[in-house]
mmCIF file of C-alpha atoms in Angstrom:
data_model
loop_
_atom_site.group_PDB
_atom_site.id
_atom_site.type_symbol
_atom_site.label_atom_id
_atom_site.label_comp_id
_atom_site.label_asym_id
_atom_site.label_seq_id
_atom_site.Cartn_x
_atom_site.Cartn_y
_atom_site.Cartn_z
ATOM 1 C CA UNK E 1 -28.438 -63.566 16.174
ATOM 2 C CA UNK E 2 -31.086 -66.122 15.435
ATOM 3 C CA UNK E 3 -32.199 -68.520 18.168
ATOM 4 C CA UNK E 4 -30.490 -71.917 18.324
ATOM 5 C CA UNK E 5 -32.569 -74.862 17.129
ATOM 6 C CA UNK E 6 -34.203 -76.911 19.820
ATOM 7 C CA UNK E 7 -33.210 -80.522 20.258
ATOM 8 C CA UNK E 8 -36.788 -81.618 19.386
ATOM 9 C CA UNK E 9 -36.823 -79.614 16.156
ATOM 10 C CA UNK E 10 -33.478 -80.956 15.151
ATOM 11 C CA UNK E 11 -34.493 -84.540 15.861
ATOM 12 C CA UNK E 12 -37.517 -84.065 13.617
ATOM 13 C CA UNK E 13 -35.285 -82.705 10.924
ATOM 14 C CA UNK E 14 -32.644 -85.450 11.279
ATOM 15 C CA UNK E 15 -35.254 -88.235 11.278
ATOM 16 C CA UNK E 16 -36.775 -86.780 8.072
ATOM 17 C CA UNK E 17 -33.299 -86.634 6.525
ATOM 18 C CA UNK E 18 -32.722 -90.315 7.189
ATOM 19 C CA UNK E 19 -36.112 -91.074 5.633
ATOM 20 C CA UNK E 20 -35.397 -88.995 2.544
ATOM 21 C CA UNK E 21 -38.019 -86.428 3.481
ATOM 22 C CA UNK E 22 -35.770 -83.397 3.954
ATOM 23 C CA UNK E 23 -37.616 -81.390 1.348
ATOM 24 C CA UNK E 24 -40.763 -81.444 3.476
ATOM 25 C CA UNK E 25 -39.160 -79.834 6.499
ATOM 26 C CA UNK E 26 -37.309 -76.526 6.987
ATOM 27 C CA UNK E 27 -33.645 -76.847 7.690
ATOM 28 C CA UNK E 28 -32.725 -76.379 11.342
ATOM 29 C CA UNK E 29 -32.021 -72.844 12.376
ATOM 30 C CA UNK E 30 -28.538 -72.162 13.551
ATOM 31 C CA UNK E 31 -27.035 -69.613 15.875
ATOM 32 C CA UNK E 32 -24.433 -68.792 13.248
ATOM 33 C CA UNK E 33 -24.734 -67.840 9.568
ATOM 34 C CA UNK E 34 -26.481 -70.121 7.195
ATOM 35 C CA UNK E 35 -24.774 -73.405 6.463
ATOM 36 C CA UNK E 36 -23.961 -74.676 2.980
ATOM 37 C CA UNK E 37 -26.337 -77.592 2.179
ATOM 38 C CA UNK E 38 -23.301 -79.432 0.774
ATOM 39 C CA UNK E 39 -21.860 -79.679 4.263
ATOM 40 C CA UNK E 40 -25.067 -81.203 5.658
ATOM 41 C CA UNK E 41 -25.210 -83.756 2.846
ATOM 42 C CA UNK E 42 -21.606 -84.689 3.667
ATOM 43 C CA UNK E 43 -22.626 -85.121 7.316
ATOM 44 C CA UNK E 44 -25.516 -87.334 6.407
ATOM 45 C CA UNK E 45 -23.299 -89.552 4.287
ATOM 46 C CA UNK E 46 -20.620 -89.795 6.933
ATOM 47 C CA UNK E 47 -23.090 -90.611 9.687
ATOM 48 C CA UNK E 48 -24.727 -93.251 7.548
ATOM 49 C CA UNK E 49 -21.316 -94.826 6.887
ATOM 50 C CA UNK E 50 -20.713 -95.077 10.589
ATOM 51 C CA UNK E 51 -24.151 -96.576 11.074
ATOM 52 C CA UNK E 52 -23.584 -99.200 8.393
ATOM 53 C CA UNK E 53 -20.174 -100.198 9.694
ATOM 54 C CA UNK E 54 -20.986 -100.486 13.406
ATOM 55 C CA UNK E 55 -20.950 -104.081 14.672
ATOM 56 C CA UNK E 56 -23.924 -105.514 16.523
ATOM 57 C CA UNK E 57 -21.830 -105.390 19.706
ATOM 58 C CA UNK E 58 -21.600 -101.634 19.384
ATOM 59 C CA UNK E 59 -17.943 -101.179 18.382
ATOM 60 C CA UNK E 60 -16.262 -100.633 15.002
ATOM 61 C CA UNK E 61 -13.900 -103.339 13.745
ATOM 62 C CA UNK E 62 -10.792 -101.173 13.487
ATOM 63 C CA UNK E 63 -8.234 -103.670 14.806
ATOM 64 C CA UNK E 64 -6.520 -100.769 16.608
ATOM 65 C CA UNK E 65 -7.681 -98.778 19.629
ATOM 66 C CA UNK E 66 -11.196 -100.323 19.617
ATOM 67 C CA UNK E 67 -12.333 -98.424 22.764
ATOM 68 C CA UNK E 68 -11.031 -95.042 21.557
ATOM 69 C CA UNK E 69 -12.464 -95.505 18.093
ATOM 70 C CA UNK E 70 -15.890 -96.421 19.490
ATOM 71 C CA UNK E 71 -15.932 -93.394 21.835
ATOM 72 C CA UNK E 72 -14.938 -91.030 19.041
ATOM 73 C CA UNK E 73 -17.496 -92.405 16.600
ATOM 74 C CA UNK E 74 -20.166 -92.357 19.287
ATOM 75 C CA UNK E 75 -19.363 -88.711 20.017
ATOM 76 C CA UNK E 76 -19.763 -87.899 16.332
ATOM 77 C CA UNK E 77 -23.172 -89.603 16.327
ATOM 78 C CA UNK E 78 -24.264 -87.570 19.325
ATOM 79 C CA UNK E 79 -23.168 -84.462 17.523
ATOM 80 C CA UNK E 80 -26.080 -85.037 15.097
ATOM 81 C CA UNK E 81 -28.596 -84.529 17.939
ATOM 82 C CA UNK E 82 -29.274 -88.178 18.577
ATOM 83 C CA UNK E 83 -29.341 -89.619 22.064
ATOM 84 C CA UNK E 84 -29.584 -93.217 23.315
ATOM 85 C CA UNK E 85 -33.385 -92.923 23.058
ATOM 86 C CA UNK E 86 -34.292 -90.391 20.355
ATOM 87 C CA UNK E 87 -33.073 -89.479 16.887
ATOM 88 C CA UNK E 88 -32.171 -91.418 13.735
ATOM 89 C CA UNK E 89 -28.983 -92.809 15.306
ATOM 90 C CA UNK E 90 -30.331 -93.618 18.763
ATOM 91 C CA UNK E 91 -29.800 -97.334 18.279
ATOM 92 C CA UNK E 92 -26.184 -96.752 17.274
ATOM 93 C CA UNK E 93 -25.519 -94.396 20.172
ATOM 94 C CA UNK E 94 -27.032 -96.856 22.613
ATOM 95 C CA UNK E 95 -24.934 -99.718 21.261
ATOM 96 C CA UNK E 96 -21.725 -97.649 21.386
ATOM 97 C CA UNK E 97 -22.623 -96.625 24.955
ATOM 98 C CA UNK E 98 -23.110 -100.159 26.094
ATOM 99 C CA UNK E 99 -19.888 -101.348 24.483
ATOM 100 C CA UNK E 100 -17.794 -98.554 26.137
ATOM 101 C CA UNK E 101 -19.410 -99.226 29.470
ATOM 102 C CA UNK E 102 -18.530 -102.908 29.091
ATOM 103 C CA UNK E 103 -14.838 -101.887 28.849
ATOM 104 C CA UNK E 104 -14.830 -100.401 32.324
ATOM 105 C CA UNK E 105 -12.461 -102.316 34.645
ATOM 106 C CA UNK E 106 -12.428 -102.701 38.394
ATOM 107 C CA UNK E 107 -9.657 -100.117 38.755
ATOM 108 C CA UNK E 108 -11.653 -97.504 36.806
ATOM 109 C CA UNK E 109 -9.856 -97.745 33.498
ATOM 110 C CA UNK E 110 -12.131 -97.681 30.492
ATOM 111 C CA UNK E 111 -10.334 -99.871 28.011
ATOM 112 C CA UNK E 112 -8.419 -103.074 27.629
ATOM 113 C CA UNK E 113 -4.619 -102.889 28.055
ATOM 114 C CA UNK E 114 -4.294 -105.970 25.782
ATOM 115 C CA UNK E 115 -6.038 -104.383 22.786
ATOM 116 C CA UNK E 116 -5.649 -100.688 23.647
ATOM 117 C CA UNK E 117 -1.839 -100.388 23.860
ATOM 118 C CA UNK E 118 -1.914 -96.667 24.574
ATOM 119 C CA UNK E 119 -5.032 -96.905 26.717
ATOM 120 C CA UNK E 120 -4.953 -93.399 28.076
ATOM 121 C CA UNK E 121 -6.342 -92.097 24.793
ATOM 122 C CA UNK E 122 -9.303 -94.403 24.869
ATOM 123 C CA UNK E 123 -9.912 -93.665 28.565
ATOM 124 C CA UNK E 124 -10.085 -89.941 27.952
ATOM 125 C CA UNK E 125 -12.250 -90.196 24.833
ATOM 126 C CA UNK E 126 -14.557 -92.596 26.639
ATOM 127 C CA UNK E 127 -15.014 -90.255 29.595
ATOM 128 C CA UNK E 128 -15.854 -87.506 27.117
ATOM 129 C CA UNK E 129 -18.339 -89.650 25.195
ATOM 130 C CA UNK E 130 -20.121 -91.196 28.161
ATOM 131 C CA UNK E 131 -20.353 -87.829 29.961
ATOM 132 C CA UNK E 132 -22.170 -86.397 26.929
ATOM 133 C CA UNK E 133 -24.502 -89.442 26.951
ATOM 134 C CA UNK E 134 -25.206 -89.076 30.654
ATOM 135 C CA UNK E 135 -26.754 -85.663 30.317
ATOM 136 C CA UNK E 136 -29.552 -86.961 28.072
ATOM 137 C CA UNK E 137 -29.898 -90.517 29.362
ATOM 138 C CA UNK E 138 -33.468 -91.373 30.271
ATOM 139 C CA UNK E 139 -33.136 -95.044 31.385
ATOM 140 C CA UNK E 140 -32.646 -95.078 35.134
ATOM 141 C CA UNK E 141 -30.503 -98.257 35.135
ATOM 142 C CA UNK E 142 -28.215 -97.125 32.401
ATOM 143 C CA UNK E 143 -27.931 -93.665 33.969
ATOM 144 C CA UNK E 144 -26.830 -95.201 37.264
ATOM 145 C CA UNK E 145 -24.369 -97.403 35.420
ATOM 146 C CA UNK E 146 -22.928 -94.388 33.635
ATOM 147 C CA UNK E 147 -22.557 -92.527 36.943
ATOM 148 C CA UNK E 148 -20.754 -95.539 38.464
ATOM 149 C CA UNK E 149 -18.440 -96.005 35.459
ATOM 150 C CA UNK E 150 -17.544 -92.303 35.222
ATOM 151 C CA UNK E 151 -16.982 -91.921 38.955
ATOM 152 C CA UNK E 152 -14.435 -94.769 38.848
ATOM 153 C CA UNK E 153 -12.978 -93.388 35.628
ATOM 154 C CA UNK E 154 -12.322 -90.026 37.259
ATOM 155 C CA UNK E 155 -10.540 -91.745 40.120
ATOM 156 C CA UNK E 156 -8.389 -93.725 37.713
ATOM 157 C CA UNK E 157 -7.372 -90.559 35.865
ATOM 158 C CA UNK E 158 -6.360 -88.945 39.107
ATOM 159 C CA UNK E 159 -4.243 -91.960 40.121
ATOM 160 C CA UNK E 160 -2.656 -92.164 36.637
ATOM 161 C CA UNK E 161 -1.541 -88.490 36.627
ATOM 162 C CA UNK E 162 2.204 -87.955 36.775
ATOM 163 C CA UNK E 163 4.057 -85.953 39.391
ATOM 164 C CA UNK E 164 4.427 -83.110 36.837
ATOM 165 C CA UNK E 165 0.616 -82.983 36.369
ATOM 166 C CA UNK E 166 0.333 -84.622 32.948
ATOM 167 C CA UNK E 167 -0.473 -88.027 31.583
ATOM 168 C CA UNK E 168 1.343 -90.516 29.450
ATOM 169 C CA UNK E 169 0.244 -93.297 27.108
ATOM 170 C CA UNK E 170 -0.368 -95.472 30.166
ATOM 171 C CA UNK E 171 -0.635 -94.703 33.884
ATOM 172 C CA UNK E 172 2.182 -92.953 35.657
ATOM 173 C CA UNK E 173 3.042 -96.129 37.592
ATOM 174 C CA UNK E 174 3.213 -98.293 34.461
ATOM 175 C CA UNK E 175 4.901 -95.653 32.334
ATOM 176 C CA UNK E 176 7.678 -94.662 34.779
ATOM 177 C CA UNK E 177 6.043 -91.246 35.284
ATOM 178 C CA UNK E 178 6.328 -90.341 31.581
ATOM 179 C CA UNK E 179 3.861 -87.754 30.268
ATOM 180 C CA UNK E 180 3.148 -85.940 27.006
ATOM 181 C CA UNK E 181 0.793 -83.322 25.701
ATOM 182 C CA UNK E 182 -1.677 -85.241 23.463
ATOM 183 C CA UNK E 183 -2.745 -87.725 26.107
ATOM 184 C CA UNK E 184 -2.870 -84.989 28.750
ATOM 185 C CA UNK E 185 -5.459 -83.142 26.638
ATOM 186 C CA UNK E 186 -7.735 -86.198 26.344
ATOM 187 C CA UNK E 187 -7.809 -86.475 30.137
ATOM 188 C CA UNK E 188 -8.581 -82.796 30.712
ATOM 189 C CA UNK E 189 -11.479 -82.784 28.225
ATOM 190 C CA UNK E 190 -12.831 -86.056 29.573
ATOM 191 C CA UNK E 191 -12.647 -84.859 33.158
ATOM 192 C CA UNK E 192 -14.323 -81.616 32.227
ATOM 193 C CA UNK E 193 -17.116 -83.508 30.519
ATOM 194 C CA UNK E 194 -17.615 -85.585 33.692
ATOM 195 C CA UNK E 195 -17.683 -82.451 35.850
ATOM 196 C CA UNK E 196 -20.257 -80.842 33.575
ATOM 197 C CA UNK E 197 -22.377 -83.999 33.866
ATOM 198 C CA UNK E 198 -22.334 -83.857 37.667
ATOM 199 C CA UNK E 199 -19.540 -86.287 38.385
ATOM 200 C CA UNK E 200 -17.239 -84.955 41.156
ATOM 201 C CA UNK E 201 -13.769 -84.166 39.819
ATOM 202 C CA UNK E 202 -11.002 -83.101 42.370
ATOM 203 C CA UNK E 203 -9.979 -79.505 41.589
ATOM 204 C CA UNK E 204 -6.323 -80.303 42.308
ATOM 205 C CA UNK E 205 -6.239 -82.756 39.425
ATOM 206 C CA UNK E 206 -7.311 -80.059 36.953
ATOM 207 C CA UNK E 207 -5.079 -77.423 38.542
ATOM 208 C CA UNK E 208 -1.999 -79.684 38.186
ATOM 209 C CA UNK E 209 -2.896 -80.391 34.559
ATOM 210 C CA UNK E 210 -3.080 -76.604 33.815
ATOM 211 C CA UNK E 211 0.245 -76.037 35.436
ATOM 212 C CA UNK E 212 1.676 -78.892 33.394
ATOM 213 C CA UNK E 213 0.514 -77.219 30.174
ATOM 214 C CA UNK E 214 1.920 -73.868 31.286
ATOM 215 C CA UNK E 215 5.253 -75.557 32.070
ATOM 216 C CA UNK E 216 5.445 -76.957 28.504
ATOM 217 C CA UNK E 217 5.070 -73.527 26.941
ATOM 218 C CA UNK E 218 8.026 -72.209 24.926
ATOM 219 C CA UNK E 219 8.976 -68.524 24.515
ATOM 220 C CA UNK E 220 7.249 -68.454 21.101
ATOM 221 C CA UNK E 221 3.920 -69.305 22.777
ATOM 222 C CA UNK E 222 3.763 -72.868 21.445
ATOM 223 C CA UNK E 223 3.586 -76.046 23.549
ATOM 224 C CA UNK E 224 6.319 -78.660 23.431
ATOM 225 C CA UNK E 225 5.764 -82.439 23.284
ATOM 226 C CA UNK E 226 6.494 -83.259 26.895
ATOM 227 C CA UNK E 227 7.632 -81.818 30.181
ATOM 228 C CA UNK E 228 10.521 -84.336 30.107
ATOM 229 C CA UNK E 229 11.379 -84.019 26.404
ATOM 230 C CA UNK E 230 11.291 -80.312 25.781
ATOM 231 C CA UNK E 231 11.931 -79.196 22.204
ATOM 232 C CA UNK E 232 10.394 -77.127 19.471
ATOM 233 C CA UNK E 233 6.760 -76.129 19.774
ATOM 234 C CA UNK E 234 4.128 -78.365 18.231
ATOM 235 C CA UNK E 235 1.179 -76.612 16.558
ATOM 236 C CA UNK E 236 -1.060 -79.654 17.008
ATOM 237 C CA UNK E 237 -0.456 -79.954 20.728
ATOM 238 C CA UNK E 238 -0.711 -76.184 21.133
ATOM 239 C CA UNK E 239 -4.188 -76.247 19.566
ATOM 240 C CA UNK E 240 -5.212 -79.132 21.793
ATOM 241 C CA UNK E 241 -3.763 -77.472 24.844
ATOM 242 C CA UNK E 242 -5.774 -74.282 24.195
ATOM 243 C CA UNK E 243 -8.965 -76.325 23.854
ATOM 244 C CA UNK E 244 -8.153 -78.175 27.091
ATOM 245 C CA UNK E 245 -7.428 -74.940 28.967
ATOM 246 C CA UNK E 246 -10.782 -73.481 27.840
ATOM 247 C CA UNK E 247 -12.460 -76.676 29.093
ATOM 248 C CA UNK E 248 -10.519 -76.242 32.387
ATOM 249 C CA UNK E 249 -11.948 -72.717 32.754
ATOM 250 C CA UNK E 250 -8.844 -70.750 31.657
ATOM 251 C CA UNK E 251 -9.890 -68.156 29.054
ATOM 252 C CA UNK E 252 -7.686 -65.258 29.934
ATOM 253 C CA UNK E 253 -4.579 -66.231 31.840
ATOM 254 C CA UNK E 254 -1.228 -64.599 30.799
ATOM 255 C CA UNK E 255 -0.487 -67.712 28.754
ATOM 256 C CA UNK E 256 -3.577 -67.704 26.498
ATOM 257 C CA UNK E 257 -2.773 -64.727 24.233
ATOM 258 C CA UNK E 258 0.652 -66.079 23.388
ATOM 259 C CA UNK E 259 -0.668 -69.539 22.692
ATOM 260 C CA UNK E 260 -3.466 -68.107 20.505
ATOM 261 C CA UNK E 261 -1.007 -66.046 18.563
ATOM 262 C CA UNK E 262 1.264 -69.035 17.917
ATOM 263 C CA UNK E 263 -1.653 -71.276 16.878
ATOM 264 C CA UNK E 264 -3.180 -68.739 14.539
ATOM 265 C CA UNK E 265 0.147 -68.058 12.817
ATOM 266 C CA UNK E 266 0.757 -71.745 12.225
ATOM 267 C CA UNK E 267 -2.730 -73.188 11.675
ATOM 268 C CA UNK E 268 -5.241 -70.591 10.552
ATOM 269 C CA UNK E 269 -4.724 -70.750 6.773
ATOM 270 C CA UNK E 270 -5.578 -74.485 6.583
ATOM 271 C CA UNK E 271 -3.011 -75.142 3.861
ATOM 272 C CA UNK E 272 -1.117 -78.363 3.087
ATOM 273 C CA UNK E 273 1.961 -76.754 4.435
ATOM 274 C CA UNK E 274 0.435 -76.496 7.884
ATOM 275 C CA UNK E 275 2.860 -77.852 10.496
ATOM 276 C CA UNK E 276 0.572 -80.583 11.839
ATOM 277 C CA UNK E 277 3.400 -83.186 11.994
ATOM 278 C CA UNK E 278 1.247 -85.660 10.000
ATOM 279 C CA UNK E 279 -1.765 -85.197 12.355
ATOM 280 C CA UNK E 280 -3.949 -82.878 10.312
ATOM 281 C CA UNK E 281 -7.313 -84.191 11.551
ATOM 282 C CA UNK E 282 -6.215 -84.278 15.174
ATOM 283 C CA UNK E 283 -4.835 -80.760 14.858
ATOM 284 C CA UNK E 284 -8.027 -79.273 13.372
ATOM 285 C CA UNK E 285 -10.342 -81.266 15.610
ATOM 286 C CA UNK E 286 -8.946 -79.136 18.452
ATOM 287 C CA UNK E 287 -8.094 -75.955 16.609
ATOM 288 C CA UNK E 288 -11.664 -75.669 15.301
ATOM 289 C CA UNK E 289 -12.891 -75.757 18.877
ATOM 290 C CA UNK E 290 -10.513 -72.912 19.757
ATOM 291 C CA UNK E 291 -11.621 -70.724 16.814
ATOM 292 C CA UNK E 292 -15.289 -71.466 17.385
ATOM 293 C CA UNK E 293 -15.051 -70.097 20.904
ATOM 294 C CA UNK E 294 -13.546 -66.849 19.656
ATOM 295 C CA UNK E 295 -16.885 -65.809 18.128
ATOM 296 C CA UNK E 296 -18.422 -65.588 14.664
ATOM 297 C CA UNK E 297 -16.168 -62.861 13.284
ATOM 298 C CA UNK E 298 -13.228 -65.247 13.376
ATOM 299 C CA UNK E 299 -15.156 -68.522 13.189
ATOM 300 C CA UNK E 300 -17.341 -68.094 10.110
ATOM 301 C CA UNK E 301 -14.587 -67.328 7.492
ATOM 302 C CA UNK E 302 -12.471 -70.075 9.045
ATOM 303 C CA UNK E 303 -15.396 -72.546 9.105
ATOM 304 C CA UNK E 304 -16.074 -72.014 5.399
ATOM 305 C CA UNK E 305 -12.511 -72.916 4.424
ATOM 306 C CA UNK E 306 -12.259 -75.789 6.876
ATOM 307 C CA UNK E 307 -15.553 -77.381 5.905
ATOM 308 C CA UNK E 308 -14.906 -77.075 2.149
ATOM 309 C CA UNK E 309 -11.534 -78.798 2.633
ATOM 310 C CA UNK E 310 -13.136 -81.606 4.653
ATOM 311 C CA UNK E 311 -16.077 -82.111 2.293
ATOM 312 C CA UNK E 312 -13.850 -82.163 -0.783
ATOM 313 C CA UNK E 313 -11.832 -85.116 0.740
ATOM 314 C CA UNK E 314 -14.819 -87.315 1.412
ATOM 315 C CA UNK E 315 -15.080 -90.645 -0.384
ATOM 316 C CA UNK E 316 -18.240 -91.470 -2.352
ATOM 317 C CA UNK E 317 -19.230 -94.103 0.179
ATOM 318 C CA UNK E 318 -19.311 -91.482 2.931
ATOM 319 C CA UNK E 319 -16.065 -92.067 4.841
ATOM 320 C CA UNK E 320 -12.706 -90.309 4.923
ATOM 321 C CA UNK E 321 -9.276 -91.875 4.687
ATOM 322 C CA UNK E 322 -6.212 -90.949 6.626
ATOM 323 C CA UNK E 323 -3.937 -91.766 9.518
ATOM 324 C CA UNK E 324 -4.789 -94.664 11.907
ATOM 325 C CA UNK E 325 -8.162 -95.728 10.465
ATOM 326 C CA UNK E 326 -11.123 -94.450 8.432
ATOM 327 C CA UNK E 327 -13.363 -94.610 11.538
ATOM 328 C CA UNK E 328 -10.964 -92.198 13.334
ATOM 329 C CA UNK E 329 -10.749 -89.772 10.434
ATOM 330 C CA UNK E 330 -14.507 -89.924 9.741
ATOM 331 C CA UNK E 331 -15.361 -89.329 13.443
ATOM 332 C CA UNK E 332 -13.004 -86.397 13.675
ATOM 333 C CA UNK E 333 -14.352 -84.786 10.457
ATOM 334 C CA UNK E 334 -17.999 -85.280 11.468
ATOM 335 C CA UNK E 335 -17.317 -83.711 14.916
ATOM 336 C CA UNK E 336 -15.811 -80.686 13.202
ATOM 337 C CA UNK E 337 -18.604 -80.401 10.626
ATOM 338 C CA UNK E 338 -21.215 -80.479 13.398
ATOM 339 C CA UNK E 339 -19.403 -78.251 15.883
ATOM 340 C CA UNK E 340 -21.584 -75.175 15.554
ATOM 341 C CA UNK E 341 -24.790 -77.204 15.673
ATOM 342 C CA UNK E 342 -24.238 -77.104 19.428
ATOM 343 C CA UNK E 343 -25.459 -80.504 20.522
ATOM 344 C CA UNK E 344 -22.291 -81.556 22.382
ATOM 345 C CA UNK E 345 -22.180 -79.621 25.679
ATOM 346 C CA UNK E 346 -18.390 -79.931 25.941
ATOM 347 C CA UNK E 347 -17.867 -77.902 22.734
ATOM 348 C CA UNK E 348 -20.540 -75.218 23.301
ATOM 349 C CA UNK E 349 -19.579 -71.594 23.619
#
């Protein structure tokens, strides 16, 4: 196995790419097999599209879920190796960081209930994004601000958790204790990112979330929509639940093999018939994380198919179209395409 590229080497490479000087520098080494140059060209185009479409305030004008969209796009930019201070997208990462910080409320919620109707998504994605920023933040004032925002955010997540251990679209109090799988996963990943960055996270919150996921498992190994609305297994939520359990430190409980078997049977071929319930990009954003952590024997053949599918769907201007908004789809695709570059701690093996 070749050594992973250092952050400094990658930043030199990425800066040269932006300047059109890529031919003068060697491509970054990767811990996995060689990457297809076509994938990296696609990444460059997608990142540049995000750069061009970011507002001066740091967000993207999506009209829907502005906090969540900014956090997802910012995470994709960090995946390139840029930080708030270094790299070709440092300015964009810093702006996105400041925008998301500005959405922190006194009660710890990161988001605006008036514009973020299902604010739990944005809160989770924001915890994930800001926790990845914190690990590389060099400015003392911003670093302290990040610590303060994330500490309050963790407390809000704990208070918003339902009695069953999950989360709903809004807090348990506002949502009459309703919970469901997709929002629960955003909280678990966000909380894990915070813990990795040194923010205290109560162990009982994570333990309750794990038990919630286990309780939603059906006999076929798949995860149902909600603890209160049990039904058929959902491949998308199963993939996300697996990724969340890995983040929560569960790699080998009795539930994992059954969930992996179900996910692989339903998702691994990446065909149009995949039972993603209309959420293809959400599904593979999480399933790609699951496969990546299984090792290269499984990851590399899967990666080739996944990346070719993603690249073939890209528009000439650099973005991708799909459900919710192009910013959402573009951010998801860029995160997947950069997964094995290894710059986002939350997704590392």
